[in-house]
Tab-separated table of C-alpha atoms (C1' of nucleotides) in Angstrom:
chain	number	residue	atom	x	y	z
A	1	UNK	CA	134.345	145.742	213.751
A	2	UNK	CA	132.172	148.042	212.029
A	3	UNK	CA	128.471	148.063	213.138
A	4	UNK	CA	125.933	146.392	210.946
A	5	UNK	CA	123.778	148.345	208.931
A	6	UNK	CA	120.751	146.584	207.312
A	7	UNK	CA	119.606	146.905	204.116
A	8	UNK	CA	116.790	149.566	205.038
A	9	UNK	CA	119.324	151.814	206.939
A	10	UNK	CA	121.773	151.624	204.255
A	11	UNK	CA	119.480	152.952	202.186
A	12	UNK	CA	119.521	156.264	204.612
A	13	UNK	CA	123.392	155.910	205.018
A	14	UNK	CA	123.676	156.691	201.299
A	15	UNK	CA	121.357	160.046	201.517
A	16	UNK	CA	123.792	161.287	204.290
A	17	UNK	CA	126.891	159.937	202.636
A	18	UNK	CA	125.723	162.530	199.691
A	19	UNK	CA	124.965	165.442	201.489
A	20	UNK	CA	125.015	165.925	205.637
A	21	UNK	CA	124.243	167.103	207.996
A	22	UNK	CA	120.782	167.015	207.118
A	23	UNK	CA	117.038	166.780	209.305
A	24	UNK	CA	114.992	163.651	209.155
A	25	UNK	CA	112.592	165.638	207.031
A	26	UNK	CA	115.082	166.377	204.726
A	27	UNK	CA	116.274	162.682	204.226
A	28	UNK	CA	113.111	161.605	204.468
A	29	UNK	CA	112.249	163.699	201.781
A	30	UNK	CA	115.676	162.364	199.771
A	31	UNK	CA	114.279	158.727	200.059
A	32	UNK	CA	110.992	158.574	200.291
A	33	UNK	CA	110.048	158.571	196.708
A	34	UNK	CA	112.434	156.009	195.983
A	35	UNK	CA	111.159	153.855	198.496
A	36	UNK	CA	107.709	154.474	199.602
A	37	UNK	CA	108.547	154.520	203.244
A	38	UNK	CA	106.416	157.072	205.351
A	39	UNK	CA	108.093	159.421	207.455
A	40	UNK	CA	108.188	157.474	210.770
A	41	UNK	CA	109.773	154.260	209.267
A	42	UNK	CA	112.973	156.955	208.327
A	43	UNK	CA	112.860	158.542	211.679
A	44	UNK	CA	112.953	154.699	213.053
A	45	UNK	CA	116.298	153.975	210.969
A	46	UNK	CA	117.737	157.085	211.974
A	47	UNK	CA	117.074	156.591	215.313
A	48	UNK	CA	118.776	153.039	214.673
A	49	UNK	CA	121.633	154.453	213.601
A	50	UNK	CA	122.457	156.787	215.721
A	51	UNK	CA	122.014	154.635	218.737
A	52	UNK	CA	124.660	152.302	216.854
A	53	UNK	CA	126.616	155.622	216.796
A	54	UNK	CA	127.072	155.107	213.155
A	55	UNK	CA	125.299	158.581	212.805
A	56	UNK	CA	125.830	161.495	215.160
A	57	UNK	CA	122.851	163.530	216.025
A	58	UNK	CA	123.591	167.680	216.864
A	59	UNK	CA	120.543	169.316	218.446
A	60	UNK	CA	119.382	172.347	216.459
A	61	UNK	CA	116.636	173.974	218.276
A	62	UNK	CA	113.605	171.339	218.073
A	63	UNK	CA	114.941	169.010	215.446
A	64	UNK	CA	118.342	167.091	215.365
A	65	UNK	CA	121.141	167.301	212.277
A	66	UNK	CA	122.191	164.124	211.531
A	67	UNK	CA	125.520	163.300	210.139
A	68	UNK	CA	127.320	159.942	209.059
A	69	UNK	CA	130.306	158.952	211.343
A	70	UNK	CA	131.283	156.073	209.225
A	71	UNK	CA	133.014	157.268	205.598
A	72	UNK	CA	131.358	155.438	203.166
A	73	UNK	CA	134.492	153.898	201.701
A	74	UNK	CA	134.999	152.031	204.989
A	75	UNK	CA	131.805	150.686	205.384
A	76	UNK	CA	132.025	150.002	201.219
A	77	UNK	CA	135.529	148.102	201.881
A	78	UNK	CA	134.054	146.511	205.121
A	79	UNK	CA	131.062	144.536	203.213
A	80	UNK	CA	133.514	144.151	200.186
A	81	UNK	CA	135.841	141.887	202.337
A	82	UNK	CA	132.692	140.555	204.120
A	83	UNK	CA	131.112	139.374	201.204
A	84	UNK	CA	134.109	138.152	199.036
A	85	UNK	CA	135.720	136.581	202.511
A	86	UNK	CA	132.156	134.678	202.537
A	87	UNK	CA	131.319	133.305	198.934
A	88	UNK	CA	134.024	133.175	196.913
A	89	UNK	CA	136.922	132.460	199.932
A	90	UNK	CA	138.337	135.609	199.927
A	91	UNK	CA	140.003	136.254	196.426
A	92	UNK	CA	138.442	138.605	194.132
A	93	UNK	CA	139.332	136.411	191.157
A	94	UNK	CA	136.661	133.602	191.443
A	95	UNK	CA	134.755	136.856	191.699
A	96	UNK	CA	135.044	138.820	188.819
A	97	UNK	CA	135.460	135.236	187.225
A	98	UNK	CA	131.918	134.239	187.484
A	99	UNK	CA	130.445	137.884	186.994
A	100	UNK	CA	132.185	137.398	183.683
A	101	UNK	CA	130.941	133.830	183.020
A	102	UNK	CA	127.021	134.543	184.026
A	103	UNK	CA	127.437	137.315	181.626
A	104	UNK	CA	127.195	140.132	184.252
A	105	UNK	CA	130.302	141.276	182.653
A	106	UNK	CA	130.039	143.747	179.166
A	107	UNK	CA	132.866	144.479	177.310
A	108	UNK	CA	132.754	147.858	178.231
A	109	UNK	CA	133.296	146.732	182.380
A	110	UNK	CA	135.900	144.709	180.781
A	111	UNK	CA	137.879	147.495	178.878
A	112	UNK	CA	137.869	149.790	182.120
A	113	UNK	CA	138.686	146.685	184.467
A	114	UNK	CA	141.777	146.332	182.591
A	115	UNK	CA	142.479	150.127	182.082
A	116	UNK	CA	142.238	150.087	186.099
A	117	UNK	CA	144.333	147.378	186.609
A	118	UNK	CA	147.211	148.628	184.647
A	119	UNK	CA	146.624	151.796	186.404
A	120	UNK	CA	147.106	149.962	189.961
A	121	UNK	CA	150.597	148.111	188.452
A	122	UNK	CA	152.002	151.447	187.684
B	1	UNK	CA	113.360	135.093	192.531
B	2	UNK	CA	115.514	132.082	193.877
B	3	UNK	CA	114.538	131.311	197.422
B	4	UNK	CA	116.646	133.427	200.515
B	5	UNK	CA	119.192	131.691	201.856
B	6	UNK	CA	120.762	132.848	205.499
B	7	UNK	CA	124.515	133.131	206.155
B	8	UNK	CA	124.367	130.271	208.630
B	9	UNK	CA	122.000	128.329	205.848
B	10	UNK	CA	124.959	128.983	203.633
B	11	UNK	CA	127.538	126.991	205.438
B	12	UNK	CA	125.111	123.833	205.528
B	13	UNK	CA	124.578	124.490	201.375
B	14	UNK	CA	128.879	124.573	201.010
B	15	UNK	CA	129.117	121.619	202.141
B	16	UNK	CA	125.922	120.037	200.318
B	17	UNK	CA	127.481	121.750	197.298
B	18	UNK	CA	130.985	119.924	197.926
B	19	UNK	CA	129.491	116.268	198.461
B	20	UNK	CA	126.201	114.836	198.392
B	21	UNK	CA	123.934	113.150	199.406
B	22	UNK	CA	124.388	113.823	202.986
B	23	UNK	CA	122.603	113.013	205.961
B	24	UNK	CA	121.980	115.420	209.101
B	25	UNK	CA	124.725	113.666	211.076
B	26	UNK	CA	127.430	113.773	207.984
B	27	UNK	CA	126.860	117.301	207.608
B	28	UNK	CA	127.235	118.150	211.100
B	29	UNK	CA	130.360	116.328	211.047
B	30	UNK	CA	131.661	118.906	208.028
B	31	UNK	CA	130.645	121.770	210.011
B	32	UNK	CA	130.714	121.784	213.157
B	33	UNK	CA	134.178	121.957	213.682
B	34	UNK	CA	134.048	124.867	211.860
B	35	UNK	CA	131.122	126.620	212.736
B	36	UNK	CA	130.952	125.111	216.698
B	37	UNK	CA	127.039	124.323	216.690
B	38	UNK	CA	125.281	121.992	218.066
B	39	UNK	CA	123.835	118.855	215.977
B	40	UNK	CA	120.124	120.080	216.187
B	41	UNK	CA	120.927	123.411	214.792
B	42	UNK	CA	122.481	121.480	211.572
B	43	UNK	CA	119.385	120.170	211.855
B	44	UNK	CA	117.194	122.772	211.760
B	45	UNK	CA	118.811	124.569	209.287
B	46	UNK	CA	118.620	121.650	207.185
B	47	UNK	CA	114.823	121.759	207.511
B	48	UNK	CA	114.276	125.404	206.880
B	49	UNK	CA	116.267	124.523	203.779
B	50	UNK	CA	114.335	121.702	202.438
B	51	UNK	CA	110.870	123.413	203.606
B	52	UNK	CA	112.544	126.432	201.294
B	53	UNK	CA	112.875	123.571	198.576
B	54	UNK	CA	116.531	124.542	198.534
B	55	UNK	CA	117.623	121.248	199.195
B	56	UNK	CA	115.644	117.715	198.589
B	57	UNK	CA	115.199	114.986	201.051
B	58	UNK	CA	115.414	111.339	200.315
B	59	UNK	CA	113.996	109.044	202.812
B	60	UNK	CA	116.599	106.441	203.860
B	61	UNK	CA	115.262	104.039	206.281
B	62	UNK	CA	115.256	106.579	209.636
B	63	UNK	CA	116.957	109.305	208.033
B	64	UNK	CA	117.173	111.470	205.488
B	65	UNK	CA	119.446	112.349	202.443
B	66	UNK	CA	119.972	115.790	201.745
B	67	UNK	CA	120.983	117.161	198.209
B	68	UNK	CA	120.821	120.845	197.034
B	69	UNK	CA	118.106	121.408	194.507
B	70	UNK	CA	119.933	124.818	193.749
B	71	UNK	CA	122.660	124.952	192.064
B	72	UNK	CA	126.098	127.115	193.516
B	73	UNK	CA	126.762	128.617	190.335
B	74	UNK	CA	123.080	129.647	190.053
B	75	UNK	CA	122.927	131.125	193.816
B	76	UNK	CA	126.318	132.841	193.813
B	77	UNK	CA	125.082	134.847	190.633
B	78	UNK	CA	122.222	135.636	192.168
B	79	UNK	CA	123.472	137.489	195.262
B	80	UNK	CA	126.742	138.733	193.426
B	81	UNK	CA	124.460	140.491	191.452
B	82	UNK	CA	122.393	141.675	194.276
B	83	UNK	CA	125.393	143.099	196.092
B	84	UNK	CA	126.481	144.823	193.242
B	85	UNK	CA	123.545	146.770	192.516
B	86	UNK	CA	122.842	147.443	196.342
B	87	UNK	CA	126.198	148.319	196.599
B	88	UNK	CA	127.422	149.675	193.463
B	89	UNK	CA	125.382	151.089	191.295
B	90	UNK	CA	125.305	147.571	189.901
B	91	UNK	CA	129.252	148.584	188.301
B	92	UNK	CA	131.668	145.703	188.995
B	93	UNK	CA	134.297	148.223	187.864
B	94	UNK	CA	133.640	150.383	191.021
B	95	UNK	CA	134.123	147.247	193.226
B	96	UNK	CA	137.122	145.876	192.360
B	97	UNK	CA	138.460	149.901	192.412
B	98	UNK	CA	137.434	149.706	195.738
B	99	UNK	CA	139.503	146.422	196.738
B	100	UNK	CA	142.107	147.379	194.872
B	101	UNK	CA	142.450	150.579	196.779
B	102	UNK	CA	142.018	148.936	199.929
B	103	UNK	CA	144.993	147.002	199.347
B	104	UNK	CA	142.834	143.919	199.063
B	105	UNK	CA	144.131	142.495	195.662
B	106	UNK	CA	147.928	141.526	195.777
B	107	UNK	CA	149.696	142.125	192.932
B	108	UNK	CA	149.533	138.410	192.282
B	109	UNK	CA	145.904	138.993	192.265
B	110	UNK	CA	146.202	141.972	189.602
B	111	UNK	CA	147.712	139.410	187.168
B	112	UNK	CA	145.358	136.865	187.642
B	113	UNK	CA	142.379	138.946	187.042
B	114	UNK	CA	144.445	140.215	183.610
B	115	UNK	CA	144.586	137.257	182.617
B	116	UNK	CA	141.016	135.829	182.905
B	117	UNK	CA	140.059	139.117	181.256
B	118	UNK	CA	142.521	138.313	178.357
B	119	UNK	CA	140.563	135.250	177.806
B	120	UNK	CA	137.361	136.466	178.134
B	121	UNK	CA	138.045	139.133	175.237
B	122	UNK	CA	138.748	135.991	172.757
C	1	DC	C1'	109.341	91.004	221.531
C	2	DC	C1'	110.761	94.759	223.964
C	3	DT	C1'	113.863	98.393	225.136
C	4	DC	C1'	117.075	102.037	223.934
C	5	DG	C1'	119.378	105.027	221.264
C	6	DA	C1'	119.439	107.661	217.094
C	7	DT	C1'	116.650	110.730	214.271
C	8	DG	C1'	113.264	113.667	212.642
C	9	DA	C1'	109.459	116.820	214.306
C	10	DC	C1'	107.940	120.298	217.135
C	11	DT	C1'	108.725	124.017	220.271
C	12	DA	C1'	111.438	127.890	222.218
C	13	DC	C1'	113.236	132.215	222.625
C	14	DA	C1'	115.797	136.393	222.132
C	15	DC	C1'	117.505	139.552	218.560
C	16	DT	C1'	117.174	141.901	214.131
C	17	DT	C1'	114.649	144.005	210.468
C	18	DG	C1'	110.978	146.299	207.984
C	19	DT	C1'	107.438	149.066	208.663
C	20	DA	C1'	104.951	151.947	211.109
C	21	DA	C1'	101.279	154.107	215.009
C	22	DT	C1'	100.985	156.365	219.203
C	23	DT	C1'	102.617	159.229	222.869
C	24	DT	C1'	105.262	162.757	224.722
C	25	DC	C1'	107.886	166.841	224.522
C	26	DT	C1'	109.101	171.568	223.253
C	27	DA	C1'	109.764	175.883	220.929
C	28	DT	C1'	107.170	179.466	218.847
C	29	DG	C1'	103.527	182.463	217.590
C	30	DA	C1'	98.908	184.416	219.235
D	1	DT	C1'	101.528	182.671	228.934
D	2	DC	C1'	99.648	178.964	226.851
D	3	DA	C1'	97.985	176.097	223.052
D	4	DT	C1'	99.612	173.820	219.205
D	5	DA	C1'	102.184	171.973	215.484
D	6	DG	C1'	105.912	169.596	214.445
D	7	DA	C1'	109.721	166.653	216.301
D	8	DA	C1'	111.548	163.087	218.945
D	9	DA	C1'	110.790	158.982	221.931
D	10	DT	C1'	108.366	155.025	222.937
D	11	DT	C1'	105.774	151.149	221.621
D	12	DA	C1'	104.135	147.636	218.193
D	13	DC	C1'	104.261	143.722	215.676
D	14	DA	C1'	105.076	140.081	212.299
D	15	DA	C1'	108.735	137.693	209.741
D	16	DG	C1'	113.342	135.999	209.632
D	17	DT	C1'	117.640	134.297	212.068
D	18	DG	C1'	120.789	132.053	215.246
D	19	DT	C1'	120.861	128.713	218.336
D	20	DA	C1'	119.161	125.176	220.525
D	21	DG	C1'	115.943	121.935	223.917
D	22	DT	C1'	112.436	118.556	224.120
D	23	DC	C1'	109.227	115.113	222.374
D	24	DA	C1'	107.884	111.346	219.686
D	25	DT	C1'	108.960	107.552	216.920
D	26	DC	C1'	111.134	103.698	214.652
D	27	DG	C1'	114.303	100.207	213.776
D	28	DA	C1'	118.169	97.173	215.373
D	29	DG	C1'	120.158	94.378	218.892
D	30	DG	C1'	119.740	91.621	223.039
DNA sequence: CCTCGATGACTACACTTGTAATTTCTATGA
DNA sequence: TCATAGAAATTACAAGTGTAGTCATCGAGG
């Protein structure tokens, strides 16, 4: 049972998941432009996070280093199961089937699908 | 910009998607084995869907028919896209990489999704 | 024709989320 | 040593969600 993470503090998840440990400063400055948010609204997710221990906070001096304690490929598998468990009864097929039929598919994502695939047989 | 739907909103809209016109009490019946709620929650999700226009209502004497004025196909694009992009750089290849390495897709599963791609490329 | 039970309408209420403002603490430089 | 700037902690607040309880109404059966 992973901990949720919303949509805002994934957002910050994905700053630390690049480079960590880093000051809320520093992410803030990572994410701001991309989202607008001021600098309170990131120290508020952080905050969030790390009392859902899904960030660990290290006290340097004045300021605290915050690091992910979740890898990023479990929380990415997590959802992944989540979602496809959820809306298309758990098999990837139905899936990748209607990405393909509302055109979300190009033939390029198509080409390295199948290069993947026989990759994964081998 | 179809209208948000909730993950308990989405179980009433499966079953509206599998057979309608239903009323409250029909629906209920569907899913609350399932889901264990209580008749007026199926009922108040099925007004916060119909005052989200997501489903109609049809007068019937007392009651009310409810049909879904969205369609699945349209709403599962729209969030399988949305997950994507939040989620993976809006790459499906990335996605199914990622079930695939978290031993998610049986090998069953591997030939399936060769074949639907073999048929897409014609 | 009147009552009762089913049904929709309205209300409730705590928790989460997005988005901060305000308050309190603390280390550092004058 | 003490003020102050920059952090953290606390508080805010509206919208959305999960999960109902309660109220009002209307139609069918006695």
């Amino acid at each position: 049972m992973t901990e949720r993470i919303s949509d805002a503090e994934h957002a910050i998840m994905e700053v630390l998941w690049k480079q960590s440990p880093l000051t809320a400063t520093e992410v803030a400055d990572q994410v701001i432009e991309h989202k607008g948010w001021s600098l309170q609204t990131v120290k508020t997710l952080l905050s969030r996070l790390a009392a859902k221990a899904v960030v660990g906070t290290e006290r340097d001096g004045r300021r605290f280093q915050y690091s992910p304690l979740v890898e990023r490929d479990t929380y990415l598998t997590g959802v992944s199961r989540n979602f496809v468990d959820r809306l298309f009864g758990g098999k990837v097929m139905p899936l990748v089937a209607h990405l393909a039929e509302a055109d979300e598919l190009s033939a390029d994502d198509i080409r390295e699908i199948e290069q993947l695939l026989r990759e994964l047989k081998k």
